[in-house]
Coordinates of C-alpha atoms and ligand atoms in Angstrom, one line a residue:
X1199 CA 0.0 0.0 0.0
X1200 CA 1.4 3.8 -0.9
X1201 CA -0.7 6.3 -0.1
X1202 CA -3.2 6.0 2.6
X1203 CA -6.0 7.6 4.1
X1204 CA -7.3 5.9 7.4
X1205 CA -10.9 6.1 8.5
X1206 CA -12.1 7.6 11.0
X1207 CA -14.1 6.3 14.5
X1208 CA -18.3 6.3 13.6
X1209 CA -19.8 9.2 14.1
X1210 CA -22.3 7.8 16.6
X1211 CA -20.0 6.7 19.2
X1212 CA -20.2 8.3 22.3
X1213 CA -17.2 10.9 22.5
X1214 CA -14.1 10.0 24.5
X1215 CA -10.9 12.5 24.8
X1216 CA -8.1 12.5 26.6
X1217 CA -5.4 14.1 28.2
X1218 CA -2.1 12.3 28.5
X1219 CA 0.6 14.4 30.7
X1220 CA 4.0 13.3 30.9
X1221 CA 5.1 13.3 35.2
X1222 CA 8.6 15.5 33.9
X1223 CA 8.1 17.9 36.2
X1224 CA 5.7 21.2 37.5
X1225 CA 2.7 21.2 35.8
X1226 CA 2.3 23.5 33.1
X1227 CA 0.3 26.0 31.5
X1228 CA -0.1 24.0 28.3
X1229 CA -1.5 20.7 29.8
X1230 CA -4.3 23.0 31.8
X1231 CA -4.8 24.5 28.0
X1232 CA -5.2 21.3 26.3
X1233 CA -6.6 20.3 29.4
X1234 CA -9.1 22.9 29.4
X1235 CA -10.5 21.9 25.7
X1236 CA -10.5 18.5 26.1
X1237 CA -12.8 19.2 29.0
X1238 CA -15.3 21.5 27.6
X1239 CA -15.3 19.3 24.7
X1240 CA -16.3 16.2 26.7
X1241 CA -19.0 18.0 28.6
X1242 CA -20.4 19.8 25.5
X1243 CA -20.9 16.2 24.3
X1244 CA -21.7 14.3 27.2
X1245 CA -18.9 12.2 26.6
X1246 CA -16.3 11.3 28.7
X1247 CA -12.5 13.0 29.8
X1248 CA -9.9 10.7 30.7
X1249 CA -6.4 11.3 32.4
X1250 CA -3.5 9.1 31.3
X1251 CA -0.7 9.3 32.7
X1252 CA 2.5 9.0 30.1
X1253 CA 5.4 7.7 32.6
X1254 CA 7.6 5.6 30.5
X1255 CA 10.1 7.8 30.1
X1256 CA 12.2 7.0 33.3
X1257 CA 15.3 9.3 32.4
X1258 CA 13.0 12.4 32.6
X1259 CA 10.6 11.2 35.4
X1260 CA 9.9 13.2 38.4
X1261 CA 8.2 11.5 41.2
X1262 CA 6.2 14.3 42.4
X1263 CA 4.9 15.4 39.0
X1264 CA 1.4 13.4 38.9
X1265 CA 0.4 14.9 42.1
X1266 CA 1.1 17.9 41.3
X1267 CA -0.4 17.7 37.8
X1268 CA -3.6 16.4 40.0
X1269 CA -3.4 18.8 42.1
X1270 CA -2.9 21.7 39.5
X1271 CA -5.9 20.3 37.0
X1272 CA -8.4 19.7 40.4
X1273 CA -7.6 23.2 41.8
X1274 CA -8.6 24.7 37.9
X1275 CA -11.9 23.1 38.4
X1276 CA -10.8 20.3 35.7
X1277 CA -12.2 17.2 36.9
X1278 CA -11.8 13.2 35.1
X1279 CA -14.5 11.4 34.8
X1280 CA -11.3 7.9 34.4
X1281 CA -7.6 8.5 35.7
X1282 CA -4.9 6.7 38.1
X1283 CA -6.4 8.0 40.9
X1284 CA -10.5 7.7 40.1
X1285 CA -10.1 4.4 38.0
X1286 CA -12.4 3.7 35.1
X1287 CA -13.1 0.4 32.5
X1288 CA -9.9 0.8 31.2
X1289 CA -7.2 1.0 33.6
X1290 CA -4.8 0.5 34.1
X1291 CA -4.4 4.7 33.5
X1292 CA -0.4 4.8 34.3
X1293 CA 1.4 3.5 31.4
X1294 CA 4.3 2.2 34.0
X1295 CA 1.5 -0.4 34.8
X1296 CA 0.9 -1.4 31.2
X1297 CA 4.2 -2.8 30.0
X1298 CA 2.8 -6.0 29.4
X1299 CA 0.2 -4.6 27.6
X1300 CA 2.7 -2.9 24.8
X1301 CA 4.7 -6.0 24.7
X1302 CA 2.2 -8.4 23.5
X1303 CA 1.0 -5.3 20.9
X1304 CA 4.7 -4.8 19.8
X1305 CA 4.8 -9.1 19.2
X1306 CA 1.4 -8.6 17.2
X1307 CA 3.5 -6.2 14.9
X1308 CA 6.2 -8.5 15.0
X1309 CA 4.6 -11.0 13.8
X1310 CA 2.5 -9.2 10.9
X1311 CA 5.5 -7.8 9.8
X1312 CA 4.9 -4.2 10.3
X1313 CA 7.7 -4.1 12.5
X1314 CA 10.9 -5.5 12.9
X1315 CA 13.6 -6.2 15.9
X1316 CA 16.8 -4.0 15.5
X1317 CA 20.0 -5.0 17.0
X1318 CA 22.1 -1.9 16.2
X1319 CA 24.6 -0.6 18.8
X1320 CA 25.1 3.0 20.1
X1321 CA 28.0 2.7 18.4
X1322 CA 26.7 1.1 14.3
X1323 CA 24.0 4.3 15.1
X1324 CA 26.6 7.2 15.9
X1325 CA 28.5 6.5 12.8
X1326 CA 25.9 6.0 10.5
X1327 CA 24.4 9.4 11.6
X1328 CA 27.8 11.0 11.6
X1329 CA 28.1 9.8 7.7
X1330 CA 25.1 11.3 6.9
X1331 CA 26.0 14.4 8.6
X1332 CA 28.9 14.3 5.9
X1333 CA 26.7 13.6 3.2
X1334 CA 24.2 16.4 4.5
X1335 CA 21.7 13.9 4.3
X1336 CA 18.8 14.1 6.8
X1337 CA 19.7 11.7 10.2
X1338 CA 17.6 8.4 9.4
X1339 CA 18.0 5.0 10.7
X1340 CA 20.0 3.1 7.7
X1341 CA 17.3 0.5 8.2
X1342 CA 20.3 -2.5 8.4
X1343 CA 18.0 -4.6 10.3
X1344 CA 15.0 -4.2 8.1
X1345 CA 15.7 -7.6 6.2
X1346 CA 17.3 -9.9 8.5
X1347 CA 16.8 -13.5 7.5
X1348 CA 14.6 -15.2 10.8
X1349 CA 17.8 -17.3 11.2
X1350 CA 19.8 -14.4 11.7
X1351 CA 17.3 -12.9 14.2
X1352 CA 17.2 -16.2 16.3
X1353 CA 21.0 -16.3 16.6
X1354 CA 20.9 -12.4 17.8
X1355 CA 18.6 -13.5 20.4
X1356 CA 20.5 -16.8 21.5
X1357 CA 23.0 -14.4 21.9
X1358 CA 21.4 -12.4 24.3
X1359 CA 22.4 -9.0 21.8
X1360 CA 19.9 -6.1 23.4
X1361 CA 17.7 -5.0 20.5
X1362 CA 15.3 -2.9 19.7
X1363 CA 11.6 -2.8 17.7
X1364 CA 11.3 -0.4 15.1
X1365 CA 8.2 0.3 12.8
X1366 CA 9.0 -0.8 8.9
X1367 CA 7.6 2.5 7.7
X1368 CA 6.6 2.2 3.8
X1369 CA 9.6 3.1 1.7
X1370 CA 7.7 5.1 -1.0
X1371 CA 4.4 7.0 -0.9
X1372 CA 2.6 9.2 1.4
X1373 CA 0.4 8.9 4.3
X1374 CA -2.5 11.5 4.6
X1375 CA -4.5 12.1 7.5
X1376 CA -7.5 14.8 8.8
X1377 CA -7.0 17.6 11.2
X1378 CA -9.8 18.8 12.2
X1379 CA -9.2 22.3 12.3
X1380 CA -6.8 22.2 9.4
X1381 CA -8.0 20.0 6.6
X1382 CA -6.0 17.0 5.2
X1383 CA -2.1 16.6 6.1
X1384 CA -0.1 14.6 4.0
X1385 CA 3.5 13.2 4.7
X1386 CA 5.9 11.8 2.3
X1387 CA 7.6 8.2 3.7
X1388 CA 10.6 9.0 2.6
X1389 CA 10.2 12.1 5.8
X1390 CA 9.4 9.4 8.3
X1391 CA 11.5 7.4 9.9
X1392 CA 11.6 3.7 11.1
X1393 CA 10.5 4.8 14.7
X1394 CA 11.6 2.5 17.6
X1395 CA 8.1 1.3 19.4
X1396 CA 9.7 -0.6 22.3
X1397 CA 13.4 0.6 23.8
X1398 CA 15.8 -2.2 24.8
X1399 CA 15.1 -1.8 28.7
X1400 CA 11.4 -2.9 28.0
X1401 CA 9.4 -0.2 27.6
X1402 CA 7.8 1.2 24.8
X1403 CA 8.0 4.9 23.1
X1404 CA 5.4 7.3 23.3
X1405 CA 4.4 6.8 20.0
X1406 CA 3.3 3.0 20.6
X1407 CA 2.0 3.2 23.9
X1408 CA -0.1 6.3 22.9
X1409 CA -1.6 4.5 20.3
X1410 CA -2.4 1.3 21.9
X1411 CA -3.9 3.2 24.6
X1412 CA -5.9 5.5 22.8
X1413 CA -7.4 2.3 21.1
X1414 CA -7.8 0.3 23.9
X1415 CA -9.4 3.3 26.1
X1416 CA -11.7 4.2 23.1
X1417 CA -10.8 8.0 22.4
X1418 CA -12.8 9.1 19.6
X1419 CA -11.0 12.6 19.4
X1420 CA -7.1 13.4 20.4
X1421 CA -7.1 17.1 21.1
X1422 CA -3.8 18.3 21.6
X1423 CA -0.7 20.6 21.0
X1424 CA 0.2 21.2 17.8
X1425 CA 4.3 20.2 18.3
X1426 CA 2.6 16.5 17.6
X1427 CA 1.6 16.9 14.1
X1428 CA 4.8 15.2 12.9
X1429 CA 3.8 12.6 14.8
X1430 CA 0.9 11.6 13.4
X1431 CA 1.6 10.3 10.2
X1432 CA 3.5 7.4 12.5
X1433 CA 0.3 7.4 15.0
X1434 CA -1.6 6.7 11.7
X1435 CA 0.2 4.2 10.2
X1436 CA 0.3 2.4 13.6
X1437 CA -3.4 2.4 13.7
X1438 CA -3.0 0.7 10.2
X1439 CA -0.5 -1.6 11.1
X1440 CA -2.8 -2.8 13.7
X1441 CA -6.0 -3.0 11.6
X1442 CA -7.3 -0.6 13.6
X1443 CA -9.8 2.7 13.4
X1444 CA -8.0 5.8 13.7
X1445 CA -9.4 8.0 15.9
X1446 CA -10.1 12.1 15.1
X1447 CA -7.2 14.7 15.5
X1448 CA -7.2 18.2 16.3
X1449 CA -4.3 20.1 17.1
X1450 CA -4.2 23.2 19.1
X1451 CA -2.2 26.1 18.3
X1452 CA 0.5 26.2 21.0
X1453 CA 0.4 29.4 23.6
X1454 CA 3.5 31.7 22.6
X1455 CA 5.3 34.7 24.7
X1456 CA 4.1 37.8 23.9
X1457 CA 7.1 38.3 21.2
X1458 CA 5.3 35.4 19.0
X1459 CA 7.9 32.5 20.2
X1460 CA 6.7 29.5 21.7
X1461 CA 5.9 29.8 25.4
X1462 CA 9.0 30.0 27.5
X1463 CA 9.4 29.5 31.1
X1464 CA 12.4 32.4 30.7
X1465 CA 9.7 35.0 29.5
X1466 CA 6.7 33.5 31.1
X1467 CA 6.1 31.8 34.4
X1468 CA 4.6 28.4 32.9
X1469 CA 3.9 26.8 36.0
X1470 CA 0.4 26.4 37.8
X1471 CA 2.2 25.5 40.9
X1472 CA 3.6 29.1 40.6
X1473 CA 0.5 30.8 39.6
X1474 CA -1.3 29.2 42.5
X1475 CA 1.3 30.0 45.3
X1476 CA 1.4 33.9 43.4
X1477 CA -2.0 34.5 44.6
X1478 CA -3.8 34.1 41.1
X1479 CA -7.4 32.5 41.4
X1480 CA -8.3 29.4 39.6
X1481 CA -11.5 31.6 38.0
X1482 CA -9.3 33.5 36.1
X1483 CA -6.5 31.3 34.9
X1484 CA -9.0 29.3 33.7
X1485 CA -11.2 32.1 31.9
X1486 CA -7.7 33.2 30.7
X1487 CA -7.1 29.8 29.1
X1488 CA -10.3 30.1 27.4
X1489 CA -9.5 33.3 25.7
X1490 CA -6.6 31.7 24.2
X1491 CA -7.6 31.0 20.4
X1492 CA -10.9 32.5 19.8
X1493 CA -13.5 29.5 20.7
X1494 CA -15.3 31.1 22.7
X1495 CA -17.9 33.2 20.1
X1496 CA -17.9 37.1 19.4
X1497 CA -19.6 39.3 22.2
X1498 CA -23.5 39.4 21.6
X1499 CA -25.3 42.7 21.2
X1500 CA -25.9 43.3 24.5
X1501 CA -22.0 42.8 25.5
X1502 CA -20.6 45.1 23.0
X1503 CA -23.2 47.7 24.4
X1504 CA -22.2 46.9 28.6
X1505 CA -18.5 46.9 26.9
X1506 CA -16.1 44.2 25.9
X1507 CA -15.1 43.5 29.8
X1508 CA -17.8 41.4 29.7
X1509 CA -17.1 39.2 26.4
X1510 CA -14.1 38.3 28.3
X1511 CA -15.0 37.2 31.6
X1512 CA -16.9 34.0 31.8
X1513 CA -16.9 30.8 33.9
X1514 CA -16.4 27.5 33.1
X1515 CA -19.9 27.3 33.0
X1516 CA -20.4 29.4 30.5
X1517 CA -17.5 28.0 28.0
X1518 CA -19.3 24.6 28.3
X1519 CA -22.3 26.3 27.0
X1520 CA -21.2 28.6 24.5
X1521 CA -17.2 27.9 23.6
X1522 CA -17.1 26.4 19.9
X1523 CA -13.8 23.5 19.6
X1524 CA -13.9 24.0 15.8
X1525 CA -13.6 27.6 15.7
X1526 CA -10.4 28.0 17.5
X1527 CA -7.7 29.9 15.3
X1528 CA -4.8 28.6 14.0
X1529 CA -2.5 31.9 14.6
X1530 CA -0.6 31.6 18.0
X1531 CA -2.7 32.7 20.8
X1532 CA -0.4 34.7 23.2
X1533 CA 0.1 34.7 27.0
X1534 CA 0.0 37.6 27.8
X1535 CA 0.4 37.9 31.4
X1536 CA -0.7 41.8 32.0
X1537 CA -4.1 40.6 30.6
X1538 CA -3.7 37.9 33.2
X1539 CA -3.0 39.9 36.0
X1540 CA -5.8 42.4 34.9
X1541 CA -8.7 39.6 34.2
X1542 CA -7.2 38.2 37.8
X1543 CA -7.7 42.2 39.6
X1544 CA -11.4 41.4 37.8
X1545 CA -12.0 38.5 39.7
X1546 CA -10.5 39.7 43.1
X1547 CA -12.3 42.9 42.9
X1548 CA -15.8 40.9 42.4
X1549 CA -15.3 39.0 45.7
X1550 CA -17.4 39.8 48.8
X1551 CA -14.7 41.6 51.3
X1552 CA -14.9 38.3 53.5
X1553 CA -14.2 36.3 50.5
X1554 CA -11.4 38.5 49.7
X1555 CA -10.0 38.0 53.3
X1556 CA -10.4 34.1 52.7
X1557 CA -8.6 34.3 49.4
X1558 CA -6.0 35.8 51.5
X1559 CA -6.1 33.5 54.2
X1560 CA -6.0 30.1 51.9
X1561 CA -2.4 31.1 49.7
X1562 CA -0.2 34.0 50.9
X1563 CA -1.5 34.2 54.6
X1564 CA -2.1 30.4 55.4
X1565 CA -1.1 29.4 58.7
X1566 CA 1.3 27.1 57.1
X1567 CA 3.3 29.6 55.5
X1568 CA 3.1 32.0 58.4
X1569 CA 4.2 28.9 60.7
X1570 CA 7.1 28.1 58.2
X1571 CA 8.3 31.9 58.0
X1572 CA 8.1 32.5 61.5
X1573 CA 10.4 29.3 62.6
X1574 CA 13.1 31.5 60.4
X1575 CA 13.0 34.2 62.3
X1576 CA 12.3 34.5 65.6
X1577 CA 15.9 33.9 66.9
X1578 CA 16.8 37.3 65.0
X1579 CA 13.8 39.3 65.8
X1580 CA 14.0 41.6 69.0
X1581 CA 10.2 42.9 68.6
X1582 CA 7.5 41.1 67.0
X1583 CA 7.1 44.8 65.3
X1584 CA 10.0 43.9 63.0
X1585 CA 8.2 40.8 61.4
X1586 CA 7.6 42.8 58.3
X1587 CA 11.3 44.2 57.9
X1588 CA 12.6 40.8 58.1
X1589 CA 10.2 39.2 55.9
X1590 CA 8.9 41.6 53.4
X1591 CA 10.5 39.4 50.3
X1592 CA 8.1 36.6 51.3
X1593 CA 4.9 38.3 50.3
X1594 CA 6.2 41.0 47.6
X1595 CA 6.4 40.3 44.0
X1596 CA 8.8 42.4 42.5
X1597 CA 11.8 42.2 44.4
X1598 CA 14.9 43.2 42.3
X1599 CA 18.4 43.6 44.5
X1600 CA 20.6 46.6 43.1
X1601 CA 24.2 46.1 41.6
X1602 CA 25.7 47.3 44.9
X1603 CA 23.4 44.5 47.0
X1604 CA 23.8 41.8 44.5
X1605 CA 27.4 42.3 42.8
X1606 CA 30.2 40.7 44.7
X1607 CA 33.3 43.1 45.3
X1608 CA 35.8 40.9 43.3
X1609 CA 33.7 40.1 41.1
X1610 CA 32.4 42.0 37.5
X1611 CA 28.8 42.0 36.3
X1612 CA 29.4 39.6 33.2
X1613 CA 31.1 36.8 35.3
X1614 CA 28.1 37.5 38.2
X1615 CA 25.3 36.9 35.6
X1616 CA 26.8 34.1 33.9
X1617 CA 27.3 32.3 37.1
X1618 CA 23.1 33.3 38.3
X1619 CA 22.6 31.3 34.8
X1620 CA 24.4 28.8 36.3
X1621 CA 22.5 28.6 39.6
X1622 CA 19.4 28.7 38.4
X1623 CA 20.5 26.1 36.1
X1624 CA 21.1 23.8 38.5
X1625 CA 18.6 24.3 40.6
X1626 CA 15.7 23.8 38.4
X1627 CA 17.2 20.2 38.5
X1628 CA 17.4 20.0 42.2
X1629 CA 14.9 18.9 45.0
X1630 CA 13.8 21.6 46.9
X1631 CA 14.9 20.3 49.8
X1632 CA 18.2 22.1 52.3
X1633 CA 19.3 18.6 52.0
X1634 CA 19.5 18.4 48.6
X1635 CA 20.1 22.5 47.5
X1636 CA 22.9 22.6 50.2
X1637 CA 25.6 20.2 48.4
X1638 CA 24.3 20.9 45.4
X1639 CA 25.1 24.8 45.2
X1640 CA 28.2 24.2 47.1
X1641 CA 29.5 22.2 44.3
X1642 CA 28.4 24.3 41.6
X1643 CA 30.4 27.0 43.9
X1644 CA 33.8 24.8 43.9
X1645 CA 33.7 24.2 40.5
X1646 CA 33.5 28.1 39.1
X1647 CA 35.5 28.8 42.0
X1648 CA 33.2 31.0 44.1
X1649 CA 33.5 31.2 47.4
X1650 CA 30.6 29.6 49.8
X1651 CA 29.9 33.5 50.6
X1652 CA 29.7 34.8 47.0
X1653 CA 27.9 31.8 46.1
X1654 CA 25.3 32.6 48.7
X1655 CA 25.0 36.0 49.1
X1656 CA 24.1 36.1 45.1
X1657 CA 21.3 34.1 45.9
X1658 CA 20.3 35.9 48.9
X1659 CA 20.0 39.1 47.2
X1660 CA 18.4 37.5 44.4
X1661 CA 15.7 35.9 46.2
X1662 CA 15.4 38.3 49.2
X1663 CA 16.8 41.3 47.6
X1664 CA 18.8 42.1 50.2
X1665 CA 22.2 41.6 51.9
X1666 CA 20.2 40.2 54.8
X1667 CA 18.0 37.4 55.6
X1668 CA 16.7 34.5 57.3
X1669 CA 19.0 31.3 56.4
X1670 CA 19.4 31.2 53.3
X1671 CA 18.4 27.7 52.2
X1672 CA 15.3 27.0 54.5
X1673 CA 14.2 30.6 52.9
X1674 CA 14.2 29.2 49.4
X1675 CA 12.1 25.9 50.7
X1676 CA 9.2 28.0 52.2
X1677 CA 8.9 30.5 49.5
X1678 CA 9.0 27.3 47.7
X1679 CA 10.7 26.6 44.2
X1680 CA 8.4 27.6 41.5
X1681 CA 8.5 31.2 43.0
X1682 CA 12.0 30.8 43.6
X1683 CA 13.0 30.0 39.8
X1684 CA 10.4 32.3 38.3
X1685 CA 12.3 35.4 41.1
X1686 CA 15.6 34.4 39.7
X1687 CA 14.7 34.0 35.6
X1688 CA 12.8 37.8 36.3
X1689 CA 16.1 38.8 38.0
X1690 CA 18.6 37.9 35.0
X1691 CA 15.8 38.9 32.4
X1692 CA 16.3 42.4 34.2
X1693 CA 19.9 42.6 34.5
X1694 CA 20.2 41.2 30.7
X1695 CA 18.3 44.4 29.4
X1696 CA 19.5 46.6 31.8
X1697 CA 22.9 45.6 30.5
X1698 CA 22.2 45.9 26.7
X1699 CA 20.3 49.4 27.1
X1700 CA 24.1 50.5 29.2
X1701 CA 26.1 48.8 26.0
Ligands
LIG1905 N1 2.7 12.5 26.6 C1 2.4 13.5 25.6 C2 2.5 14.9 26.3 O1 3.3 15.0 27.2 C3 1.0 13.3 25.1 C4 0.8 13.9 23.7 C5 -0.5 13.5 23.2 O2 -1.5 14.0 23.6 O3 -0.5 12.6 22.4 O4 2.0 15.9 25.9

């Protein structure tokens, strides 16, 4: 078969989407995006919204991620109706816990020859690539154990060699598939490569396990980012390969920064953990997520007349009713995170006072925080007046340390930014923990041979703005790290155009 069009689920049956996160890390803005459509889609159909969680990538796994991905998705108002941690017909939802299900899928492939087992070493790989480099031919996978007689295979196995299973893509011809907010895609073969479907330590590739799983848990529709329309030409011929219906596809246009590049945790906070602990109400994220890309219709009559403040603000409720899936636009939609703040100053301004006082009270003023602040100072307070003094960076946003607070005497501003970079760095990769951070930074010190005291007193007048604090380490636990990263990228943002507008 050469070209190919695949069809698609019946219309009739009863709509199933999906969202399938990846536990990598915070959870971000994008997933509560896609997360957001997939949601109002479901309801809008009385169909169903199922969490899948997309763990079998161990070298990128964070433990903490799916809880805080529930957390983040519950607090948003975006409830499952089947997940890891409601269950559902067709757990299950954790594809750590469905290995064996791939397995047997990937020996189905095996053994209708739609796949093959690939005993290429790290090594065989590196040099094929790097004589393609040489070539300037595009990186592919010389396809050397395409054609390996069976006898051939079963003395690779009998000698234990690790392999691999790759997808035998067609050589020649195309494979075309729907978008639905696009029109038909096609993609040339000779553009996609053999794709590995299981990895030698067992588990599979996103790009089988997706598949199987959307199959087995009946999605009807995949909504999601855009980044995976090169993937779906594989997707599609994996649903052939297996015989099976393909389901619908609708990518999303991805959220950019406000300079039209794709959204950025340097020029955009893109955690929800950090938008939560910043005092921003799930209301207005949420209503902020639904601006993004035009589904929700023009303002009526009556709104343009009360003003376009009203077009803007709506509820949940209210996007179920009225937000149109096939009418989102394909042009970037941007975060723009003034418009955030302001839709956010809506919201707070619409709460009763003793609502506002309990907003308050639940993020920036729990007892917890105030407990966890307090235990930092009160062997350096000498009047319970100074609390504010001594904490003031806790609860302000915009802290931002001058040169003579932040730049170390020996040091000049170039070498001082360049080694920030280098703490933030490394700390977006370490567990917020004094444990962990103390050893961590330390090292980082003793190789760019800064002093423990430089090395600290950066970060303390980074984080606290200040020369002054409460221990260092135990400061950047409680104010807690999403805050932390996002106060040091807005630091070096600063100092990077303050710098260019002295050059
Ligand atoms: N695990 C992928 C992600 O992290 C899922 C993409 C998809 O929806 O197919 O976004």
């Amino acid at each position: 078969m050469n070209s190919s069009t695949i069809p698609a689920p019946a219309a009739s049956a009863p709509i199933r989407v999906r969202i399938a996160p990846s536990p990598t890390g915070d959870p971000h803005v994008g997933t509560a995006y896609i997360g957001l459509i997939n949601f109002i889609y479901a309801r809008q159909n009385g169909g169903q919204f199922v969490l899948r969680i997309e763990d079998t990538d161990r070298a990128r796994f964070v433990a903490t991620s799916e809880q805080m991905i529930f957390d983040a998705l519950r607090w948003l108002g975006l409830s499952w109706d089947e997940g890891p941690d409601v269950g559902g017909p067709y757990g299950p939802y954790r594809q750590s816990e469905r290995t064996e299900i791939y397995r047997t899928h990937a020996d189905l492939l095996l053994a209708n020859g739609t796949a093959y087992r690939c005993f290429c070493t790290a090594e065989e790989l590196e040099a094929a690539r790097k004589q393609q480099m040489a070539a300037k031919l595009p990186p592919r996978y010389p396809a050397s154990c395409r054609n390996l007689s069976e006898a051939q295979v079963a003395a690779n196995l009998s000698d234990n060699k690790p392999f691999v299973i790759r997808m035998a893509v067609p050589t020649e011809g195309s494979t075309t598939f729907r978008d639905e907010l696009r029109g038909d895609i096609t993609f040339e073969h000779s553009n996609v490569d053999d794709q590995v479907l299981m990895k030698s330590d067992g588990f599979p590739t996103y790009h089988l396990a997706n598949v199987v799983d959307d199959h087995l848990m009946h999605i009807t529709d995949v909504i999601r980012a855009e980044e995976w329309i090169s993937s779906t030409p594989k997707h599609v011929l994996l649903y052939q390969a297996f015989g099976w219906a393909a389901p619908r596809f609708w990518h999303m246009p991805l959220l950019r920064n406000i300079d039209k590049s794709k959204i950025s945790k340097r020029k955009n906070p893109v955690s929800l953990v950090y938008y939560r602990q910043a005092g921003f109400l799930p209301e207005a994220v949420i209503n902020f997520l639904g601006l993004m890309g035009g589904g929700m219709p023009s303002p009526t009559p009556v709104e343009i007349v009360n003003g376009a403040k009203e077009a803007e603000i709506f509820s949940l409720a209210e996007m179920i009713q009225r937000f149109e899936v096939p009418n989102i636009r394909l042009g970037g939609p941007v975060f723009d995170l003034t418009k955030l703040r302001w839709l956010n100053s809506e919201y707070l301004r619409a709460l009763s006072p003793e609502a506002f006082f309990t907003a308050l009270r639940d993020t920036i003023l729990s007892d917890q925080y105030l407990r966890d602040i307090s235990t930092l100072i009160q062997t350096r307070i000498e009047t319970l007046g100074q609390f504010g003094e001594l904490t003031g960076f806790f609860f302000r946003d915009d802290v931002m340390p001058t040169q003579e607070v932040f730049l170390p005497k020996k040091r000049t501003l170039e070498e001082t930014l360049a080694f920030a970079t280098e703490q933030l760095t490394l700390l977006e990769a370490t567990d917020w923990t004094t444990e962990a951070l103390e050893p961590a930074l330390k090292q980082l010190g003793e190789a760019h041979t800064w002093s423990v005291k430089e090395n600290f007193m950066l970060l303390r007048a980074i984080l606290s703005g200040s020369t002054m604090s409460p221990p260092l380490l135990e400061s950047l636990v409680v104010f807690g790290k999403a805050r932390s990263l996002d106060r040091m990228r807005r630091f070096l943002e600063t100092q990077k155009k303050l710098a260019n507008a002295r050059k």
